[in-house]
Amino acid sequence: KIKKIIAREILDSRGFPTVETEVHLNSGFIGIASVPSGSSTGTYESLELRDDDKLRFLGKGVLKSVDIINKKISRILINEDSLNQNYIDNLMIKLDGTKNKSKLGGG
């Protein structure tokens, strides 16, 4: 089961901010993943949330996304079975409530 989730802003290989997230399990395992933007985006992709603060990375920061993960998403995923990806996906889709995932964003 999921014990703790920690998100942070990092820079990708092109120097742009992206989200990195650690998922800690009760078993002691820790998974770490980052979700850099692709060079192109398609019509059916989830909305990418950016901070729009022109003083930080020309508005491309992801601190809003980090905050959403640390404060909202982590709350609903703590104690969930990390192996039940379909259930986790559906929880997050329900939490967002929009077709293009514009409240939580997507990677």
mmCIF file with all atom_site columns, C-alpha atoms in Angstrom:
data_model
loop_
_atom_site.group_PDB
_atom_site.id
_atom_site.type_symbol
_atom_site.label_atom_id
_atom_site.label_alt_id
_atom_site.label_comp_id
_atom_site.label_asym_id
_atom_site.label_entity_id
_atom_site.label_seq_id
_atom_site.pdbx_PDB_ins_code
_atom_site.Cartn_x
_atom_site.Cartn_y
_atom_site.Cartn_z
_atom_site.occupancy
_atom_site.B_iso_or_equiv
_atom_site.pdbx_formal_charge
_atom_site.auth_seq_id
_atom_site.auth_comp_id
_atom_site.auth_asym_id
_atom_site.auth_atom_id
_atom_site.pdbx_PDB_model_num
ATOM 1   C CA . LYS A 1 1   ? 0.000   0.000  0.000   1.00 0.00 ? 1   LYS A CA 1
ATOM 2   C CA . ILE A 1 2   ? 1.015   3.619  -0.539  1.00 0.00 ? 2   ILE A CA 1
ATOM 3   C CA . LYS A 1 3   ? 2.520   5.167  2.583   1.00 0.00 ? 3   LYS A CA 1
ATOM 4   C CA . LYS A 1 4   ? 3.693   8.591  1.401   1.00 0.00 ? 4   LYS A CA 1
ATOM 5   C CA . ILE A 1 5   ? 3.874   10.688 -1.785  1.00 0.00 ? 5   ILE A CA 1
ATOM 6   C CA . ILE A 1 6   ? 6.334   13.549 -2.230  1.00 0.00 ? 6   ILE A CA 1
ATOM 7   C CA . ALA A 1 7   ? 6.392   15.743 -5.345  1.00 0.00 ? 7   ALA A CA 1
ATOM 8   C CA . ARG A 1 8   ? 8.992   18.353 -6.254  1.00 0.00 ? 8   ARG A CA 1
ATOM 9   C CA . GLU A 1 9   ? 9.989   20.600 -9.142  1.00 0.00 ? 9   GLU A CA 1
ATOM 10  C CA . ILE A 1 10  ? 13.138  19.546 -11.027 1.00 0.00 ? 10  ILE A CA 1
ATOM 11  C CA . LEU A 1 11  ? 14.688  20.540 -14.351 1.00 0.00 ? 11  LEU A CA 1
ATOM 12  C CA . ASP A 1 12  ? 14.471  18.160 -17.298 1.00 0.00 ? 12  ASP A CA 1
ATOM 13  C CA . SER A 1 13  ? 17.255  17.449 -19.800 1.00 0.00 ? 13  SER A CA 1
ATOM 14  C CA . ARG A 1 14  ? 16.385  20.633 -21.709 1.00 0.00 ? 14  ARG A CA 1
ATOM 15  C CA . GLY A 1 15  ? 16.461  22.812 -18.595 1.00 0.00 ? 15  GLY A CA 1
ATOM 16  C CA . PHE A 1 16  ? 12.685  23.148 -18.272 1.00 0.00 ? 16  PHE A CA 1
ATOM 17  C CA . PRO A 1 17  ? 10.846  22.571 -14.984 1.00 0.00 ? 17  PRO A CA 1
ATOM 18  C CA . THR A 1 18  ? 9.014   19.290 -14.613 1.00 0.00 ? 18  THR A CA 1
ATOM 19  C CA . VAL A 1 19  ? 7.471   17.273 -11.801 1.00 0.00 ? 19  VAL A CA 1
ATOM 20  C CA . GLU A 1 20  ? 9.324   14.483 -10.029 1.00 0.00 ? 20  GLU A CA 1
ATOM 21  C CA . THR A 1 21  ? 7.389   12.323 -7.589  1.00 0.00 ? 21  THR A CA 1
ATOM 22  C CA . GLU A 1 22  ? 8.458   9.770  -4.989  1.00 0.00 ? 22  GLU A CA 1
ATOM 23  C CA . VAL A 1 23  ? 5.962   7.106  -3.949  1.00 0.00 ? 23  VAL A CA 1
ATOM 24  C CA . HIS A 1 24  ? 6.844   5.324  -0.693  1.00 0.00 ? 24  HIS A CA 1
ATOM 25  C CA . LEU A 1 25  ? 5.193   1.976  0.011   1.00 0.00 ? 25  LEU A CA 1
ATOM 26  C CA . ASN A 1 26  ? 4.556   0.304  3.356   1.00 0.00 ? 26  ASN A CA 1
ATOM 27  C CA . SER A 1 27  ? 6.871   -2.503 2.205   1.00 0.00 ? 27  SER A CA 1
ATOM 28  C CA . GLY A 1 28  ? 9.801   -0.060 2.146   1.00 0.00 ? 28  GLY A CA 1
ATOM 29  C CA . PHE A 1 29  ? 10.007  0.210  -1.625  1.00 0.00 ? 29  PHE A CA 1
ATOM 30  C CA . ILE A 1 30  ? 10.292  3.706  -3.111  1.00 0.00 ? 30  ILE A CA 1
ATOM 31  C CA . GLY A 1 31  ? 9.441   4.552  -6.709  1.00 0.00 ? 31  GLY A CA 1
ATOM 32  C CA . ILE A 1 32  ? 10.650  7.784  -8.294  1.00 0.00 ? 32  ILE A CA 1
ATOM 33  C CA . ALA A 1 33  ? 9.433   9.146  -11.631 1.00 0.00 ? 33  ALA A CA 1
ATOM 34  C CA . SER A 1 34  ? 9.558   12.417 -13.541 1.00 0.00 ? 34  SER A CA 1
ATOM 35  C CA . VAL A 1 35  ? 7.260   13.553 -16.324 1.00 0.00 ? 35  VAL A CA 1
ATOM 36  C CA . PRO A 1 36  ? 9.021   15.922 -18.729 1.00 0.00 ? 36  PRO A CA 1
ATOM 37  C CA . SER A 1 37  ? 6.987   17.471 -21.528 1.00 0.00 ? 37  SER A CA 1
ATOM 38  C CA . GLY A 1 38  ? 7.271   16.041 -24.983 1.00 0.00 ? 38  GLY A CA 1
ATOM 39  C CA . SER A 1 39  ? 8.406   18.263 -27.822 1.00 0.00 ? 39  SER A CA 1
ATOM 40  C CA . SER A 1 40  ? 4.904   18.079 -29.311 1.00 0.00 ? 40  SER A CA 1
ATOM 41  C CA . THR A 1 41  ? 1.471   17.643 -27.810 1.00 0.00 ? 41  THR A CA 1
ATOM 42  C CA . GLY A 1 42  ? -1.561  15.960 -29.307 1.00 0.00 ? 42  GLY A CA 1
ATOM 43  C CA . THR A 1 43  ? -5.217  16.917 -29.320 1.00 0.00 ? 43  THR A CA 1
ATOM 44  C CA . TYR A 1 44  ? -6.216  14.197 -26.860 1.00 0.00 ? 44  TYR A CA 1
ATOM 45  C CA . GLU A 1 45  ? -3.492  14.722 -24.272 1.00 0.00 ? 45  GLU A CA 1
ATOM 46  C CA . SER A 1 46  ? -4.130  15.903 -20.734 1.00 0.00 ? 46  SER A CA 1
ATOM 47  C CA . LEU A 1 47  ? -3.685  19.583 -20.020 1.00 0.00 ? 47  LEU A CA 1
ATOM 48  C CA . GLU A 1 48  ? -0.243  20.499 -18.747 1.00 0.00 ? 48  GLU A CA 1
ATOM 49  C CA . LEU A 1 49  ? -0.425  22.821 -15.731 1.00 0.00 ? 49  LEU A CA 1
ATOM 50  C CA . ARG A 1 50  ? 2.192   25.579 -15.601 1.00 0.00 ? 50  ARG A CA 1
ATOM 51  C CA . ASP A 1 51  ? 2.555   28.348 -13.016 1.00 0.00 ? 51  ASP A CA 1
ATOM 52  C CA . ASP A 1 52  ? 2.442   31.270 -15.492 1.00 0.00 ? 52  ASP A CA 1
ATOM 53  C CA . ASP A 1 53  ? 4.744   33.270 -13.182 1.00 0.00 ? 53  ASP A CA 1
ATOM 54  C CA . LYS A 1 54  ? 6.875   35.091 -15.756 1.00 0.00 ? 54  LYS A CA 1
ATOM 55  C CA . LEU A 1 55  ? 9.555   35.737 -13.106 1.00 0.00 ? 55  LEU A CA 1
ATOM 56  C CA . ARG A 1 56  ? 10.219  31.977 -12.739 1.00 0.00 ? 56  ARG A CA 1
ATOM 57  C CA . PHE A 1 57  ? 11.323  30.003 -15.790 1.00 0.00 ? 57  PHE A CA 1
ATOM 58  C CA . LEU A 1 58  ? 9.355   32.316 -18.105 1.00 0.00 ? 58  LEU A CA 1
ATOM 59  C CA . GLY A 1 59  ? 6.090   31.060 -16.629 1.00 0.00 ? 59  GLY A CA 1
ATOM 60  C CA . LYS A 1 60  ? 6.925   27.384 -17.143 1.00 0.00 ? 60  LYS A CA 1
ATOM 61  C CA . GLY A 1 61  ? 7.344   26.471 -13.457 1.00 0.00 ? 61  GLY A CA 1
ATOM 62  C CA . VAL A 1 62  ? 5.350   23.579 -12.027 1.00 0.00 ? 62  VAL A CA 1
ATOM 63  C CA . LEU A 1 63  ? 5.014   24.550 -8.366  1.00 0.00 ? 63  LEU A CA 1
ATOM 64  C CA . LYS A 1 64  ? 1.198   24.597 -8.684  1.00 0.00 ? 64  LYS A CA 1
ATOM 65  C CA . SER A 1 65  ? 1.281   20.993 -9.890  1.00 0.00 ? 65  SER A CA 1
ATOM 66  C CA . VAL A 1 66  ? 3.647   20.027 -7.082  1.00 0.00 ? 66  VAL A CA 1
ATOM 67  C CA . ASP A 1 67  ? 1.271   21.603 -4.568  1.00 0.00 ? 67  ASP A CA 1
ATOM 68  C CA . ILE A 1 68  ? -1.725  19.733 -6.038  1.00 0.00 ? 68  ILE A CA 1
ATOM 69  C CA . ILE A 1 69  ? 0.131   16.418 -5.788  1.00 0.00 ? 69  ILE A CA 1
ATOM 70  C CA . ASN A 1 70  ? 1.389   17.028 -2.251  1.00 0.00 ? 70  ASN A CA 1
ATOM 71  C CA . LYS A 1 71  ? -1.886  18.380 -0.849  1.00 0.00 ? 71  LYS A CA 1
ATOM 72  C CA . LYS A 1 72  ? -4.749  16.835 -2.869  1.00 0.00 ? 72  LYS A CA 1
ATOM 73  C CA . ILE A 1 73  ? -3.663  13.769 -4.808  1.00 0.00 ? 73  ILE A CA 1
ATOM 74  C CA . SER A 1 74  ? -1.527  12.297 -2.041  1.00 0.00 ? 74  SER A CA 1
ATOM 75  C CA . ARG A 1 75  ? -4.458  12.467 0.403   1.00 0.00 ? 75  ARG A CA 1
ATOM 76  C CA . ILE A 1 76  ? -6.657  10.237 -1.734  1.00 0.00 ? 76  ILE A CA 1
ATOM 77  C CA . LEU A 1 77  ? -3.894  7.771  -2.599  1.00 0.00 ? 77  LEU A CA 1
ATOM 78  C CA . ILE A 1 78  ? -2.447  7.107  0.868   1.00 0.00 ? 78  ILE A CA 1
ATOM 79  C CA . ASN A 1 79  ? -3.262  3.510  1.917   1.00 0.00 ? 79  ASN A CA 1
ATOM 80  C CA . GLU A 1 80  ? -4.339  2.534  -1.609  1.00 0.00 ? 80  GLU A CA 1
ATOM 81  C CA . ASP A 1 81  ? -2.932  -0.576 -3.302  1.00 0.00 ? 81  ASP A CA 1
ATOM 82  C CA . SER A 1 82  ? -0.084  0.609  -5.530  1.00 0.00 ? 82  SER A CA 1
ATOM 83  C CA . LEU A 1 83  ? -0.597  -2.377 -7.848  1.00 0.00 ? 83  LEU A CA 1
ATOM 84  C CA . ASN A 1 84  ? -4.193  -1.433 -8.700  1.00 0.00 ? 84  ASN A CA 1
ATOM 85  C CA . GLN A 1 85  ? -3.351  1.175  -11.351 1.00 0.00 ? 85  GLN A CA 1
ATOM 86  C CA . ASN A 1 86  ? -6.811  1.156  -12.927 1.00 0.00 ? 86  ASN A CA 1
ATOM 87  C CA . TYR A 1 87  ? -8.427  1.991  -9.575  1.00 0.00 ? 87  TYR A CA 1
ATOM 88  C CA . ILE A 1 88  ? -5.860  4.746  -8.901  1.00 0.00 ? 88  ILE A CA 1
ATOM 89  C CA . ASP A 1 89  ? -6.406  6.230  -12.372 1.00 0.00 ? 89  ASP A CA 1
ATOM 90  C CA . ASN A 1 90  ? -10.166 6.283  -11.811 1.00 0.00 ? 90  ASN A CA 1
ATOM 91  C CA . LEU A 1 91  ? -9.760  7.957  -8.400  1.00 0.00 ? 91  LEU A CA 1
ATOM 92  C CA . MET A 1 92  ? -7.680  10.714 -9.985  1.00 0.00 ? 92  MET A CA 1
ATOM 93  C CA . ILE A 1 93  ? -10.058 11.145 -12.931 1.00 0.00 ? 93  ILE A CA 1
ATOM 94  C CA . LYS A 1 94  ? -12.956 11.470 -10.480 1.00 0.00 ? 94  LYS A CA 1
ATOM 95  C CA . LEU A 1 95  ? -11.003 13.952 -8.317  1.00 0.00 ? 95  LEU A CA 1
ATOM 96  C CA . ASP A 1 96  ? -10.244 16.105 -11.377 1.00 0.00 ? 96  ASP A CA 1
ATOM 97  C CA . GLY A 1 97  ? -13.736 15.934 -12.876 1.00 0.00 ? 97  GLY A CA 1
ATOM 98  C CA . THR A 1 98  ? -12.826 17.402 -16.285 1.00 0.00 ? 98  THR A CA 1
ATOM 99  C CA . LYS A 1 99  ? -12.400 15.744 -19.688 1.00 0.00 ? 99  LYS A CA 1
ATOM 100 C CA . ASN A 1 100 ? -8.893  17.126 -20.311 1.00 0.00 ? 100 ASN A CA 1
ATOM 101 C CA . LYS A 1 101 ? -7.739  16.879 -16.680 1.00 0.00 ? 101 LYS A CA 1
ATOM 102 C CA . SER A 1 102 ? -7.485  20.660 -16.438 1.00 0.00 ? 102 SER A CA 1
ATOM 103 C CA . LYS A 1 103 ? -7.802  20.791 -12.634 1.00 0.00 ? 103 LYS A CA 1
ATOM 104 C CA . LEU A 1 104 ? -5.059  18.291 -11.752 1.00 0.00 ? 104 LEU A CA 1
ATOM 105 C CA . GLY A 1 105 ? -3.136  18.301 -15.015 1.00 0.00 ? 105 GLY A CA 1
ATOM 106 C CA . GLY A 1 106 ? -1.614  15.275 -16.609 1.00 0.00 ? 106 GLY A CA 1
ATOM 107 C CA . GLY A 1 107 ? 1.663   13.965 -17.777 1.00 0.00 ? 107 GLY A CA 1
#
